[in-house]
PDB file of C-alpha atoms and ligand atoms in Angstrom:
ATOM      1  CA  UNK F 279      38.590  19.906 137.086  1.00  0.00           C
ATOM      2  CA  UNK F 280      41.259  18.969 134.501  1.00  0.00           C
ATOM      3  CA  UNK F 281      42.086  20.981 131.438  1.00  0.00           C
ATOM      4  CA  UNK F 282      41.567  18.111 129.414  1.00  0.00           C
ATOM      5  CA  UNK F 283      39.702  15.297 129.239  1.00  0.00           C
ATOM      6  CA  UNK F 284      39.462  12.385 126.602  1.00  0.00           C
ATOM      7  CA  UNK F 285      36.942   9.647 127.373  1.00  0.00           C
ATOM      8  CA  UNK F 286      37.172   6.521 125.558  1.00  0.00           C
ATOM      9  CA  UNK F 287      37.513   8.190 122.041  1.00  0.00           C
ATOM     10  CA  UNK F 288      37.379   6.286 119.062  1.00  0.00           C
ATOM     11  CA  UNK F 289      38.004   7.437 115.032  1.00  0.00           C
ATOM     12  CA  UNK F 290      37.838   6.602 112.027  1.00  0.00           C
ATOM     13  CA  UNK F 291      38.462   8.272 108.674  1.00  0.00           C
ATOM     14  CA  UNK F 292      36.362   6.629 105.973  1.00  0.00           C
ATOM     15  CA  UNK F 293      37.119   3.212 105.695  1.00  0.00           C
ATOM     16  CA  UNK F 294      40.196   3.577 107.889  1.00  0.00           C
ATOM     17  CA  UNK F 295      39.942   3.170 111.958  1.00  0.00           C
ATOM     18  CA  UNK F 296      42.982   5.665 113.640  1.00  0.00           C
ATOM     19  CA  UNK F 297      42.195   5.972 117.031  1.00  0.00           C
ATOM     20  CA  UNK F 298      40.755   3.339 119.566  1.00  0.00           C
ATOM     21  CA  UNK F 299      39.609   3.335 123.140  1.00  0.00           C
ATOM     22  CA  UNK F 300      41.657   6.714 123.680  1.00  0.00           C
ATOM     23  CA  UNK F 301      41.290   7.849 127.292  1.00  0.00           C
ATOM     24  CA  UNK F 302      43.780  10.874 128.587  1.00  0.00           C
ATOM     25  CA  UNK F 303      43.454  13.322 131.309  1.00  0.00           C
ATOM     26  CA  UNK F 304      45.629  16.431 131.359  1.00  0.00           C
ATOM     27  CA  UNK F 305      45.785  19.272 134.393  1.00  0.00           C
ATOM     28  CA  UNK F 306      46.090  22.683 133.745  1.00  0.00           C
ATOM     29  CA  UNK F 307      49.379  24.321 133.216  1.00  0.00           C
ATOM     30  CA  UNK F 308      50.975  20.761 132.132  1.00  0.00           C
ATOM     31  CA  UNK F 309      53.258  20.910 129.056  1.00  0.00           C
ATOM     32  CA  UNK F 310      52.383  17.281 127.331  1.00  0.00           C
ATOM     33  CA  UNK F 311      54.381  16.093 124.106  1.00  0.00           C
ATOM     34  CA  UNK F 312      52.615  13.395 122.150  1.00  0.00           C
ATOM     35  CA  UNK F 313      55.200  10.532 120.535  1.00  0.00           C
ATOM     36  CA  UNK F 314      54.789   7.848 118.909  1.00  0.00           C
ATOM     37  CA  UNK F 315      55.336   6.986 114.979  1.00  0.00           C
ATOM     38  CA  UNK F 316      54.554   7.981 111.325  1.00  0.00           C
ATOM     39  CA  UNK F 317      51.074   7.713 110.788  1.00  0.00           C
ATOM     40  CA  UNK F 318      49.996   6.415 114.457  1.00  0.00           C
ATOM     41  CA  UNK F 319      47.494   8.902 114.612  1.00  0.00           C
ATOM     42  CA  UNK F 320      48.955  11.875 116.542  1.00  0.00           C
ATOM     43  CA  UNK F 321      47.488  14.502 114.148  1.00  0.00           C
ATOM     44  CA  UNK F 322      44.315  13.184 114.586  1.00  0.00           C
ATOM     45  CA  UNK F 323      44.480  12.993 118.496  1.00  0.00           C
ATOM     46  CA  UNK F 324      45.113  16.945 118.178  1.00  0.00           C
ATOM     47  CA  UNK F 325      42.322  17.528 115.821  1.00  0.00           C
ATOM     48  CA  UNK F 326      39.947  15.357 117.522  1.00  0.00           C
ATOM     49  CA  UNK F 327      41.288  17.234 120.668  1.00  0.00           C
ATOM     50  CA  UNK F 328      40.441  20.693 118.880  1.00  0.00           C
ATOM     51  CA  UNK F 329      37.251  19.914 117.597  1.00  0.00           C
ATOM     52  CA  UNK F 330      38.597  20.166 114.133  1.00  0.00           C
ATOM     53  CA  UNK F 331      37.041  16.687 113.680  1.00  0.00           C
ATOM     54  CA  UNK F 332      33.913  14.312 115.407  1.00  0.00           C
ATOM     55  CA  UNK F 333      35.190  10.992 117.202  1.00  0.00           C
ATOM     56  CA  UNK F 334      32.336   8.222 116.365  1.00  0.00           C
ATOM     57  CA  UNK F 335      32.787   7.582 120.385  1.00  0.00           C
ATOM     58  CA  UNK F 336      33.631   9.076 123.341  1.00  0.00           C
ATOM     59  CA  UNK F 337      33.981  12.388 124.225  1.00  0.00           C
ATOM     60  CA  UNK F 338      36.235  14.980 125.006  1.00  0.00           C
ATOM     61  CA  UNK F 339      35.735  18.288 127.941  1.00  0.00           C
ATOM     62  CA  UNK F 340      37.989  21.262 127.361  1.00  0.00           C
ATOM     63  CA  UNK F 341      37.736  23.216 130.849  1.00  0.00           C
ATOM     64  CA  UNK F 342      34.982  21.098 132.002  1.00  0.00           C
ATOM     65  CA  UNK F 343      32.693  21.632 128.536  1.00  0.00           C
ATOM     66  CA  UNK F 344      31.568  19.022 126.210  1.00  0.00           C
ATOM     67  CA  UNK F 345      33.074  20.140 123.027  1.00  0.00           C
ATOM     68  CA  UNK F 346      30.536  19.441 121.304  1.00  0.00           C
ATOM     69  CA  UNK F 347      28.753  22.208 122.776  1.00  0.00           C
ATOM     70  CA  UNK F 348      30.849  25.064 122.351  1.00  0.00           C
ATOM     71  CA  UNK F 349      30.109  26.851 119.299  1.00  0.00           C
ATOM     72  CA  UNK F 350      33.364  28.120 117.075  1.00  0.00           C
ATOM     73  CA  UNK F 351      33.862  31.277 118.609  1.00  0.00           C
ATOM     74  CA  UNK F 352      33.712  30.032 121.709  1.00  0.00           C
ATOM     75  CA  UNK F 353      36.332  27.018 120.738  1.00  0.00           C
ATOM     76  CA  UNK F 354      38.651  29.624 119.293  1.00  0.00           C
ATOM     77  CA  UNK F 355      38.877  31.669 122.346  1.00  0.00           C
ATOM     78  CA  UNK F 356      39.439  28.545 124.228  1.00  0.00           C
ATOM     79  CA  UNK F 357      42.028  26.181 122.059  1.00  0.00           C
ATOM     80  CA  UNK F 358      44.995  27.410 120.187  1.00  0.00           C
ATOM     81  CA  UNK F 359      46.139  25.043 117.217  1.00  0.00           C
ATOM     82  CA  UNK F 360      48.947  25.230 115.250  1.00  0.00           C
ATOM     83  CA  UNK F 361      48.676  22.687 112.556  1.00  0.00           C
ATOM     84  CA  UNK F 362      51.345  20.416 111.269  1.00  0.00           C
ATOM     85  CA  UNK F 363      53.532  21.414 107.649  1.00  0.00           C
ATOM     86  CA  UNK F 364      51.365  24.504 107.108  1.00  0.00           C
ATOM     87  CA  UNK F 365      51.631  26.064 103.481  1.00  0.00           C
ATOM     88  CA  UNK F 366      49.901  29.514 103.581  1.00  0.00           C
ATOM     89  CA  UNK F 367      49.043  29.850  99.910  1.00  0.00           C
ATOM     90  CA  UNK F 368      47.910  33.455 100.770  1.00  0.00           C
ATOM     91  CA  UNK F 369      50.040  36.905 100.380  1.00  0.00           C
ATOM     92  CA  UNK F 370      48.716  39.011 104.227  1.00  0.00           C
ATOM     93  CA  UNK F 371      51.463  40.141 105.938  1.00  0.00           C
ATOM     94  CA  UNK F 372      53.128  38.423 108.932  1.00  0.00           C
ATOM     95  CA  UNK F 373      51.531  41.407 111.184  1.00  0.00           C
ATOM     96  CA  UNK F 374      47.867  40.333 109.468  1.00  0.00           C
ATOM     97  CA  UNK F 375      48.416  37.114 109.690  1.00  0.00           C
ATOM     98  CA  UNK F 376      49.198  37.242 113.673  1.00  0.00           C
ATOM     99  CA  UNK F 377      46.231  39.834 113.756  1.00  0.00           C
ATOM    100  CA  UNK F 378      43.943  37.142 112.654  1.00  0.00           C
ATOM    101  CA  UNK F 379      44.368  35.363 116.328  1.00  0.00           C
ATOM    102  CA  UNK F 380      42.117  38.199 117.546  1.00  0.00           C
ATOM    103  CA  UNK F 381      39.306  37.231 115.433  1.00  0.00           C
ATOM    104  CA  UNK F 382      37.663  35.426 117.848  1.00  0.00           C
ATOM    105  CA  UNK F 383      37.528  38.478 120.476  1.00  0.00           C
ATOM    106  CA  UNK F 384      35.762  40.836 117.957  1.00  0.00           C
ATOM    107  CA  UNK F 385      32.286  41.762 117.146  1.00  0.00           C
ATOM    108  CA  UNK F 386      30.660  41.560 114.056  1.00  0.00           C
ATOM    109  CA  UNK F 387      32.225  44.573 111.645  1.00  0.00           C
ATOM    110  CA  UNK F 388      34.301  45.564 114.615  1.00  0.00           C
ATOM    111  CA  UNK F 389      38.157  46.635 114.458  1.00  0.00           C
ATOM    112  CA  UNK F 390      40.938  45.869 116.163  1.00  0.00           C
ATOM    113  CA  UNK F 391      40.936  47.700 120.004  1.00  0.00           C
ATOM    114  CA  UNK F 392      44.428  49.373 120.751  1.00  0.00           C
ATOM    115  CA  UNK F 393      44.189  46.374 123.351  1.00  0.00           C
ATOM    116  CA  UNK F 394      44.176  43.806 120.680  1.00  0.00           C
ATOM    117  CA  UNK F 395      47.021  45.709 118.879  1.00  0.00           C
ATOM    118  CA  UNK F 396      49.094  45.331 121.834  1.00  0.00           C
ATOM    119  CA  UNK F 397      48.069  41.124 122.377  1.00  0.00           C
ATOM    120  CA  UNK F 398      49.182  41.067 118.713  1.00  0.00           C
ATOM    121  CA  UNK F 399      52.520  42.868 119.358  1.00  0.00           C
ATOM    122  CA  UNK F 400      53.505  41.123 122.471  1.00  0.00           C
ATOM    123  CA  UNK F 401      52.654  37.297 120.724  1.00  0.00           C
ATOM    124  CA  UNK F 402      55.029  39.083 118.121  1.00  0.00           C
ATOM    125  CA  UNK F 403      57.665  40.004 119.968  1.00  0.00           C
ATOM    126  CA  UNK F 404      57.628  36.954 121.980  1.00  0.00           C
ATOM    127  CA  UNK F 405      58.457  34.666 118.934  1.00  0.00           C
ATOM    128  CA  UNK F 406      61.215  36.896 117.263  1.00  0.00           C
ATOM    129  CA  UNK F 407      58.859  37.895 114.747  1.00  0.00           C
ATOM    130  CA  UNK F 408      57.979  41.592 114.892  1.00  0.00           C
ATOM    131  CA  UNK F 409      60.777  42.436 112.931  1.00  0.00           C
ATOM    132  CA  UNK F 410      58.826  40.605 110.035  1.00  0.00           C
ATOM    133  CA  UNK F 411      55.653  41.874 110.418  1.00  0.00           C
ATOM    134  CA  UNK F 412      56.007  44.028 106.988  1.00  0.00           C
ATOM    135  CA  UNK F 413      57.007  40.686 105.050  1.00  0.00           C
ATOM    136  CA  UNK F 414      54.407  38.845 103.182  1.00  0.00           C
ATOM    137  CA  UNK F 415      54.230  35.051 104.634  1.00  0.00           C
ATOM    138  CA  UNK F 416      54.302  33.809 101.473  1.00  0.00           C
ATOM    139  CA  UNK F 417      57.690  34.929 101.253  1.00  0.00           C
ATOM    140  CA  UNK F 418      59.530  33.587 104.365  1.00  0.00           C
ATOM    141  CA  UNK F 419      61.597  30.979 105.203  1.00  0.00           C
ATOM    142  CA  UNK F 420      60.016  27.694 106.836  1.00  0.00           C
ATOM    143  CA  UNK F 421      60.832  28.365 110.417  1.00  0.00           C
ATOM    144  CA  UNK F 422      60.048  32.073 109.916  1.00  0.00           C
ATOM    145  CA  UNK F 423      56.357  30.819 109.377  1.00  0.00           C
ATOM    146  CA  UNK F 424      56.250  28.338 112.061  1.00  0.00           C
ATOM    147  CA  UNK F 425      57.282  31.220 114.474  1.00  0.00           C
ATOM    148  CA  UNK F 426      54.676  33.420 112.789  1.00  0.00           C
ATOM    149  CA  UNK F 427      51.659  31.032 113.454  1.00  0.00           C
ATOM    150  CA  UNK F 428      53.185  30.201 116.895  1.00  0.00           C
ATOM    151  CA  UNK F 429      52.430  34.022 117.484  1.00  0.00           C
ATOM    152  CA  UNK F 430      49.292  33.645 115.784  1.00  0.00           C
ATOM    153  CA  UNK F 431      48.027  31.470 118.140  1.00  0.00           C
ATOM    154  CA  UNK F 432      49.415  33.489 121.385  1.00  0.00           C
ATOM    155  CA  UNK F 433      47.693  35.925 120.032  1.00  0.00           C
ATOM    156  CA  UNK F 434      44.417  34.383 120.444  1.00  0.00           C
ATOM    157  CA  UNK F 435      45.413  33.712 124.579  1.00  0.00           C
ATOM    158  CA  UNK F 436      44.112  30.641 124.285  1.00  0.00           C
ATOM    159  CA  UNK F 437      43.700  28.462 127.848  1.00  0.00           C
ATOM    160  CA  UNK F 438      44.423  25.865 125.520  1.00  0.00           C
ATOM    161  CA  UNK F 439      47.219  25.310 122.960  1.00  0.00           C
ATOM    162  CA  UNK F 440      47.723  22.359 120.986  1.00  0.00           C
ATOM    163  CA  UNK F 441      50.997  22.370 118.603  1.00  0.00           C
ATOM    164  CA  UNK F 442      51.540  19.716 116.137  1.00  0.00           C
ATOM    165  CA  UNK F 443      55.500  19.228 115.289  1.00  0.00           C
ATOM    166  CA  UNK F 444      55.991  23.322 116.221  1.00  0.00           C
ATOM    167  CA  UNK F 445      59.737  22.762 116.171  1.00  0.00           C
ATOM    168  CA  UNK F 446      60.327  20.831 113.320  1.00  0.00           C
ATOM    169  CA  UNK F 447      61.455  23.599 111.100  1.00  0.00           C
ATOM    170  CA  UNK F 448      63.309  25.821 113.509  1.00  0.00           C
ATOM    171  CA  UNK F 449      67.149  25.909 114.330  1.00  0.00           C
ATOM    172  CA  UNK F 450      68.241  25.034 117.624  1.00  0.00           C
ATOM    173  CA  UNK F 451      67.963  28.586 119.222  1.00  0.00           C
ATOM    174  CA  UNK F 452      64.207  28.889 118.038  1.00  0.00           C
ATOM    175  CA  UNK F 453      63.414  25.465 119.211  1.00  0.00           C
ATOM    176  CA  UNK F 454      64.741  26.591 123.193  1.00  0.00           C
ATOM    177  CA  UNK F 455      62.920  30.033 122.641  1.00  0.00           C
ATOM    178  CA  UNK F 456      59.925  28.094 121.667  1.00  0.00           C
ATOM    179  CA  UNK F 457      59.893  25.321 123.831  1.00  0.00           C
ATOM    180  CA  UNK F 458      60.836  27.290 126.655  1.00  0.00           C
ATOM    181  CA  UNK F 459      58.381  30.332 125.992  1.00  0.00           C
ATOM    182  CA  UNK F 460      55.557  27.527 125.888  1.00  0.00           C
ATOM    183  CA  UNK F 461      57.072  25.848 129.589  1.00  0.00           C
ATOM    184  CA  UNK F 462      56.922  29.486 130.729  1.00  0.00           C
ATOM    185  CA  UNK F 463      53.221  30.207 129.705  1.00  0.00           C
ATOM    186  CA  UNK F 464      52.356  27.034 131.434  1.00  0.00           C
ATOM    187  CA  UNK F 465      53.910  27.643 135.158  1.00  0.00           C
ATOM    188  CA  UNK F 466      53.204  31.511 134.704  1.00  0.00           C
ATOM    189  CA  UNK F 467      49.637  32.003 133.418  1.00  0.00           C
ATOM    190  CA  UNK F 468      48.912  28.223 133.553  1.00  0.00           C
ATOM    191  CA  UNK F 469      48.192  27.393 129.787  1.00  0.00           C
ATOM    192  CA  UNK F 470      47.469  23.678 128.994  1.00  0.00           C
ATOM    193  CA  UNK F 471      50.162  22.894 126.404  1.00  0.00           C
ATOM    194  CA  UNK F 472      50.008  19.638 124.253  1.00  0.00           C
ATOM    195  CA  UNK F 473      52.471  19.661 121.422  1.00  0.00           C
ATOM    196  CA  UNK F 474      53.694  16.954 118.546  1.00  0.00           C
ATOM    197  CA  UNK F 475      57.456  16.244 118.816  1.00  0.00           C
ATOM    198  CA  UNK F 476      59.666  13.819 117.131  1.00  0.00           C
ATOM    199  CA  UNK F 477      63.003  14.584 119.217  1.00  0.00           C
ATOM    200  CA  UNK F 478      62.271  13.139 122.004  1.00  0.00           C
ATOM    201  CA  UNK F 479      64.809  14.519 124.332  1.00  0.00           C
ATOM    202  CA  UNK F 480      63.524  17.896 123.879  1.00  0.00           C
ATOM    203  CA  UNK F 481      60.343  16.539 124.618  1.00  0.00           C
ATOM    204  CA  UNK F 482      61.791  14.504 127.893  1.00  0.00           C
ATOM    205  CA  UNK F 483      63.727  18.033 128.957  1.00  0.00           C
ATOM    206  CA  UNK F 484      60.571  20.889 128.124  1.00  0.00           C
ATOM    207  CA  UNK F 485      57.723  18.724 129.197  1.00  0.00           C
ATOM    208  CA  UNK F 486      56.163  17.626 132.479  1.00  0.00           C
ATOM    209  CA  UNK F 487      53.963  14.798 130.797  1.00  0.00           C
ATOM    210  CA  UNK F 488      54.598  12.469 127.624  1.00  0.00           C
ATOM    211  CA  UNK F 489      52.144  10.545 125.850  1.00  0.00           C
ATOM    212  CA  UNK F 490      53.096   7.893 123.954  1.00  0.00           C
ATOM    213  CA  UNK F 491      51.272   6.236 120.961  1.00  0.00           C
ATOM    214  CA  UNK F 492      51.389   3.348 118.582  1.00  0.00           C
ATOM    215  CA  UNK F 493      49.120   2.583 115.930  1.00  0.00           C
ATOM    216  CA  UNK F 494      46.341   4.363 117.075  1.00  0.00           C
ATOM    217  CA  UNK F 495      46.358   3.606 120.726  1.00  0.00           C
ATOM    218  CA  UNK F 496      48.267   5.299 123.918  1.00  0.00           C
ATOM    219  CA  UNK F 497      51.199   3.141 125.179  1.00  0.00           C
ATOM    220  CA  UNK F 498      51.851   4.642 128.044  1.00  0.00           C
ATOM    221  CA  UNK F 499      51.275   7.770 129.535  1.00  0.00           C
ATOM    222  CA  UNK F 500      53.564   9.915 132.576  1.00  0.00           C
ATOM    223  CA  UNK F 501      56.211  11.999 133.477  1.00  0.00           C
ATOM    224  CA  UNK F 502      59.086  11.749 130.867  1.00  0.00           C
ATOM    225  CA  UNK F 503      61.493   8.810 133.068  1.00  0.00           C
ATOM    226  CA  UNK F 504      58.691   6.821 133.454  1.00  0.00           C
ATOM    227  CA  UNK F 505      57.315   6.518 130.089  1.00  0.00           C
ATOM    228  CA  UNK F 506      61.212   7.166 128.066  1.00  0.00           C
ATOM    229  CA  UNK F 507      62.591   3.719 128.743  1.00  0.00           C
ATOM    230  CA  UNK F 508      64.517   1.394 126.581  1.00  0.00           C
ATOM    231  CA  UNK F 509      61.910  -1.011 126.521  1.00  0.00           C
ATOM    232  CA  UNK F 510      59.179   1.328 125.436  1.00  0.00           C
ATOM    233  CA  UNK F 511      61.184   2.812 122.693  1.00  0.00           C
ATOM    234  CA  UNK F 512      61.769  -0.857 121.539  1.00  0.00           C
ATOM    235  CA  UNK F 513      58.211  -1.368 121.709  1.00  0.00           C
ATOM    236  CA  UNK F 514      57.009   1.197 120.099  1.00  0.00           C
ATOM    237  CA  UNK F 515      59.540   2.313 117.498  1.00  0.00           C
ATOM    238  CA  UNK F 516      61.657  -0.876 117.594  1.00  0.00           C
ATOM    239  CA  UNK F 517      64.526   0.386 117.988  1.00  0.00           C
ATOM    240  CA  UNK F 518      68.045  -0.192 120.069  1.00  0.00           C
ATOM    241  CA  UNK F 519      68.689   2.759 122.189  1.00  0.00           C
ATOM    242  CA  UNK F 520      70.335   3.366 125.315  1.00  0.00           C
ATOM    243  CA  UNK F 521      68.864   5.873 128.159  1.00  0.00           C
ATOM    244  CA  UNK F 522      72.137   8.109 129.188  1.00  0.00           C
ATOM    245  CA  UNK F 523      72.015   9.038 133.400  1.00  0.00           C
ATOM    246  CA  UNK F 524      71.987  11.999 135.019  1.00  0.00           C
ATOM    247  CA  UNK F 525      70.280  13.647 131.734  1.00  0.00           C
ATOM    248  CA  UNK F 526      67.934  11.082 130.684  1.00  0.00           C
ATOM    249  CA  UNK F 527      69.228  11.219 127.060  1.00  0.00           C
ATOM    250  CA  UNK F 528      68.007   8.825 124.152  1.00  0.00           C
ATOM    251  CA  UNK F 529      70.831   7.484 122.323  1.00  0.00           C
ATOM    252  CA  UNK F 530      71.009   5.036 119.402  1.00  0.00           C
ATOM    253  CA  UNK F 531      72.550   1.693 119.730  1.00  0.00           C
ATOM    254  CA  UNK F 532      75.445   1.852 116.723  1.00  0.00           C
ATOM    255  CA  UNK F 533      76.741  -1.455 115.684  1.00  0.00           C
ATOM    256  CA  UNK F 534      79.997  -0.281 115.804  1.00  0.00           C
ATOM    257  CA  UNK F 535      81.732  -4.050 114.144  1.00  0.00           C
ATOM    258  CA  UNK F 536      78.980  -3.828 110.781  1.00  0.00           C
ATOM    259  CA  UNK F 537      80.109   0.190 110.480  1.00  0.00           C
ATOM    260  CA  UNK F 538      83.177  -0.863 110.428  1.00  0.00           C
ATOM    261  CA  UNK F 539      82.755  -3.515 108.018  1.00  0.00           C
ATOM    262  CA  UNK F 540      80.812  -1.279 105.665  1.00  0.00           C
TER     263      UNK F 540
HETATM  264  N1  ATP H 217      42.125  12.571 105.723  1.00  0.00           N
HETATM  265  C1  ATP H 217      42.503  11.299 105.863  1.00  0.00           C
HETATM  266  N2  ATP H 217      41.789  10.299 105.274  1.00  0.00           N
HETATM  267  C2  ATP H 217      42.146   9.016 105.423  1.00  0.00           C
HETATM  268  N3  ATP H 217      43.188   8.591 106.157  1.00  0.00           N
HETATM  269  C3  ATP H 217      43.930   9.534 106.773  1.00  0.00           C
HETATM  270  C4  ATP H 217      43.635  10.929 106.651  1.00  0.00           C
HETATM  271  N4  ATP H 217      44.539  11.632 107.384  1.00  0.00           N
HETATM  272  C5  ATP H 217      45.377  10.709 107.918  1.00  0.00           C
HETATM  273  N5  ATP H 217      45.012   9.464 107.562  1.00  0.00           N
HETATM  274  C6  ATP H 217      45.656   8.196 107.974  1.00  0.00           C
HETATM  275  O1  ATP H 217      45.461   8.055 109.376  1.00  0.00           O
HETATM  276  C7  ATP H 217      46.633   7.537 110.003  1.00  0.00           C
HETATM  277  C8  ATP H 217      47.074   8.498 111.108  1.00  0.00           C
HETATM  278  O2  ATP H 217      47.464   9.726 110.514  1.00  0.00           O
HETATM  279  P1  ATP H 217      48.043  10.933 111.371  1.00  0.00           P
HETATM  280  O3  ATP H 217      48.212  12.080 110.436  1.00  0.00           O
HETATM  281  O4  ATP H 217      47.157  11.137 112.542  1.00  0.00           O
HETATM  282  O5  ATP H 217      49.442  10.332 111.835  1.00  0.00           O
HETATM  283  P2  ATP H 217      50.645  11.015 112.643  1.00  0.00           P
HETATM  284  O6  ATP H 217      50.901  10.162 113.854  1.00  0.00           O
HETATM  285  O7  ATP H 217      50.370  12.452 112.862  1.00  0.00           O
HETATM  286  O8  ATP H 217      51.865  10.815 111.636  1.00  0.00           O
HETATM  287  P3  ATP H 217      53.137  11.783 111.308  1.00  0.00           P
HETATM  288  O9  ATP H 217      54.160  11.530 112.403  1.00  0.00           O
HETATM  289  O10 ATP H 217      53.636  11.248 109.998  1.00  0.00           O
HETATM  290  O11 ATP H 217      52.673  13.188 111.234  1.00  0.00           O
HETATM  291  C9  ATP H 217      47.670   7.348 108.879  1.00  0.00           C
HETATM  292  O12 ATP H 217      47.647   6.002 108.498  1.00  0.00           O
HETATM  293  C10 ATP H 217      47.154   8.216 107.763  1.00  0.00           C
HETATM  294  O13 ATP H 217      47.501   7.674 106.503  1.00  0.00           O
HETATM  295 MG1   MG H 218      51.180  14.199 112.140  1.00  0.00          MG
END
């Protein structure tokens, strides 16, 4: 059975078609990073993928199940999702606000178990963030909330966790923390990662699968040398870059005689 499961999915905002014909298949415990360009519809694979919205066509199985079937809760415990540029207009605390990822485990008017508290201290600890968790969100810095809704959703333990551009605010140290706490979770407990990334070398040295997208459609789709070539990036982003050997590193192609002209 495969963690995920995309069948022919099609969307379309009003009056604008995104995604067409989308078909993906992802194991459990892979680490996936969707690329492609601005506005080629890589937020709305996630939501689509989270249930957040309805495809017009097709259908998508999280752990075998329909989506459509599973009611909220039920979603929640199963799919983690860590939207993209996040602006929590609301004053909680970073230890509420990771708190909240236990929502989906608790009865109606029930508290928090001393199990939950220790899920919720854990996720904490695990992002660098427990030494925040007196600070109101509203008054961190931007990678200080990206960490703290990254241990939001850990705090859920979902099966499923999809990230959209998780790194993109963090310094270099967070982004191998984060990256590399995710990789763990997959081989260890065998969570079925799919994260948003615009560097693609990180995603081509964390992940074990890359997607990649272009105006609303998957390119190509495998482990990171087989999709990362020079001719897909020219495809797909057109752009000049050289693939470096033995690290597989994206570089750009400088014009080296127009800099020097300039
Ligand atoms: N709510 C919306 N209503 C109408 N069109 C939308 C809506 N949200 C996104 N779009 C459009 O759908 C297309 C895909 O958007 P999406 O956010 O999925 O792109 P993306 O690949 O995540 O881009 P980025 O890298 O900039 O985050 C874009 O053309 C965008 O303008
Ligand atoms: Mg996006």
């Amino acid at each position: 059975m495969k963690a995920i499961e995309i069948k022919d999915l099609t969307y379309s905002y009003p009056g604008k078609p995104v995604l067409c014909n989308i078909c993906l298949s992802l194991s459990g415990g892979s680490f996936t990073a969707v690329l492609g360009p601005n506005g080629c519809g890589k937020t709305t694979l996630l939501k689509n993928i989270s249930g957040y919205l309805k495809p017009q066509q097709g259908e998508t199985r999280l752990l075998g199940n329909p989506i459509r079937k599973l009611n909220p809760k039920e979603r929640s415990r199963m799919v983690g999702y860590i939207p993209q540029n996040t602006s929590p207009g609301f004053s909680f605390t970073c230890h509420q606000v990771v708190s909240m990822g236990r929502l989906p485990y608790l009865g109606r008017f029930q508290w928090e178990t001393r199990e939950d508290m220790s899920i919720v201290m854990e996720a904490m600890e695990l992002t660098g963030t427990w030494s925040l968790r007196g600070r109101p969100l509203s008054r961190l810095s931007g990678g200080e909330i990206q960490r703290v809704l990254i241990a939001r959703a850990l705090a859920q333990q979902p099966r499923i966790l999809l990230m959209d551009e998780p790194v993109s605010h963090l310094d270099i140290k967070y982004q191998m923390d984060i990256l590399g706490l995710v990789d763990r979770l997959c081989h260890t407990i065998g969570i079925t990662a799919v994260t948003v990334l615009h560097d693609i070398n990180l995603a081509s040295r964390y992940c074990s699968e890359i997607v990649l997208m272009k105006e609303g459609r998957i390119v190509s789709t495998g482990s990171p040398s087989y999709v990362v070539t020079e001719k897909n990036l020219e495809d797909v982003f057109g752009i000049q870059a050289e693939i470096i050997m033995p690290h597989h590193l994206v570089v750009p192609r400088v014009d080296r005689l127009k800099r020097n002209i300039i």
